[in-house]
Coordinates of C-alpha atoms and ligand atoms in Angstrom, one line a residue:
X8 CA 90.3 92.2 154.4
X9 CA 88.9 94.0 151.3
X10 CA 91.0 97.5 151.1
X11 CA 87.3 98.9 151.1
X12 CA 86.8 97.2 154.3
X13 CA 89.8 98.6 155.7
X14 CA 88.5 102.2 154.6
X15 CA 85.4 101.6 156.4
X16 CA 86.9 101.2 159.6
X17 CA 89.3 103.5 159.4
X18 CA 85.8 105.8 158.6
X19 CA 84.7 104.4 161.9
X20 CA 87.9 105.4 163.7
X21 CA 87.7 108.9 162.7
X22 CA 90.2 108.8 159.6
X23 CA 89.7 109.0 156.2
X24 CA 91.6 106.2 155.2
X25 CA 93.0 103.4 156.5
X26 CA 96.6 104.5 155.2
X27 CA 96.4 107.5 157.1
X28 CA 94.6 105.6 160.0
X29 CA 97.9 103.5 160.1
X30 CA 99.7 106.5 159.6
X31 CA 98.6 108.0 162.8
X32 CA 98.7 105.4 165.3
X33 CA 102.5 104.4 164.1
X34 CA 103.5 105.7 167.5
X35 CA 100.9 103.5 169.1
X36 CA 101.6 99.3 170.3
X37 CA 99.9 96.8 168.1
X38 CA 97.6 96.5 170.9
X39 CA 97.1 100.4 171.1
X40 CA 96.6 101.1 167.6
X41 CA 94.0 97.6 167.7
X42 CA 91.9 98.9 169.9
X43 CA 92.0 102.7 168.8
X44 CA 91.2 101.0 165.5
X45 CA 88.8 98.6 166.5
X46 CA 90.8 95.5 165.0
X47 CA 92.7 93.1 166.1
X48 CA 96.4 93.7 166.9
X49 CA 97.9 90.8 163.9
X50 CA 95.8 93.2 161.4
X51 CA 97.5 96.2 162.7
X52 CA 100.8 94.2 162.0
X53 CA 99.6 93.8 158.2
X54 CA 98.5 96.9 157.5
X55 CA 101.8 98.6 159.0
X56 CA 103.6 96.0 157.3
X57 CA 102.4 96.7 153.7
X58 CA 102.8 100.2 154.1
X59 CA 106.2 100.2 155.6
X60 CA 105.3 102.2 158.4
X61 CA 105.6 102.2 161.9
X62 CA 107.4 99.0 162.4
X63 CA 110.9 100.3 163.7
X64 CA 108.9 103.6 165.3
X65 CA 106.5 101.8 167.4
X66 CA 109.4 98.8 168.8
X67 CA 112.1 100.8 169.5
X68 CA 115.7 98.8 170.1
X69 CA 117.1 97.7 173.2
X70 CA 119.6 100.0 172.4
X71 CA 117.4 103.1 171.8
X72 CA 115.5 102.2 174.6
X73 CA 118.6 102.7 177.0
X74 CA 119.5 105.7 175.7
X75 CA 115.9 107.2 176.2
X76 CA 116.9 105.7 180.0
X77 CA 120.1 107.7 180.3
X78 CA 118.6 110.7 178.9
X79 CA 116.0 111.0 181.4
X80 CA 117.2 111.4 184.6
X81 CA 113.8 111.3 186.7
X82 CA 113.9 107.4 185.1
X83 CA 113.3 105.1 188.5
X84 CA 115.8 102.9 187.5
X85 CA 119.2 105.4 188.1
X86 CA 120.7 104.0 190.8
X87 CA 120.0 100.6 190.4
X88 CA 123.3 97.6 189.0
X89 CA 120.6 97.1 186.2
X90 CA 121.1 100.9 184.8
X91 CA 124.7 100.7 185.0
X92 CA 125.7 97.2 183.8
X93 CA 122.3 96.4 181.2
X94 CA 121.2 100.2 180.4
X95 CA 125.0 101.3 180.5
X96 CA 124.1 104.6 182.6
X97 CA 127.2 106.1 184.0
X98 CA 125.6 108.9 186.1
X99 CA 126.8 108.6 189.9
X100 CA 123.3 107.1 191.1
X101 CA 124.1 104.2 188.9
X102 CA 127.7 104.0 189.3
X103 CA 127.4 103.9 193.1
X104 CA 124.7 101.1 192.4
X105 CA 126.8 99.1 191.0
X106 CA 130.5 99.7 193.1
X107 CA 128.4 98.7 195.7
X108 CA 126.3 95.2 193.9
X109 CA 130.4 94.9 193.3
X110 CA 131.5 95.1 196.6
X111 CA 129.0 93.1 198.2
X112 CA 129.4 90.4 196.1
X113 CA 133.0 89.9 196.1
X114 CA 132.3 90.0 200.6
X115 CA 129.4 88.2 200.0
X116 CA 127.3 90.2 202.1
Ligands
ZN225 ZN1 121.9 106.4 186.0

């Protein structure tokens, strides 16, 4: 797409430019930002990729996303074998979860 193009819909969107356009949907999926942008998501993935932005922000790691987990202790999934064992939560909710997923398996109840 023409950059002029890209400035065009980023007009339509309510931004100036399609730089800043991308700039502030970076917090937004692909999917998101597409449809706040009215394009598809693959363009989104272009755009953010020539600029640099966005990429690691919007997709956050396994491992960042389990530390959000443990940080937020209204999360459903305390108390649960999954947050202890995958998520590596160690509050009691979890820990209980998972003596007990332990105990049950080794009397196979
Ligand atoms: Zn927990």
């Amino acid at each position: 797409m023409p950059r002029h193009d890209r400035d065009e819909v980023a007009r339509r969107a309510g931004y100036a430019t399609w730089q800043e356009a991308v700039g502030a949907t970076a917090h937004l999926g692909q999917q998101e930002a597409g449809r706040a942008l009215g394009v598809s998501h693959p363009t989104i993935r272009t755009w953010r990729a020539e600029l640099g932005v966005g990429v690691a922000a919007a997709r956050p790691s396994a491992q960042q996303r389990a530390a959000a987990f443990r940080a937020d202790p209204g999360d459903q999934r305390h108390g649960s074998a999954n947050g202890y064992r995958n998520l590596g939560c160690r509050c009691e909710a979890c820990t209980r979860a998972w003596t007990d997923y332990q105990r049950s398996r080794r009397t196979g109840g």
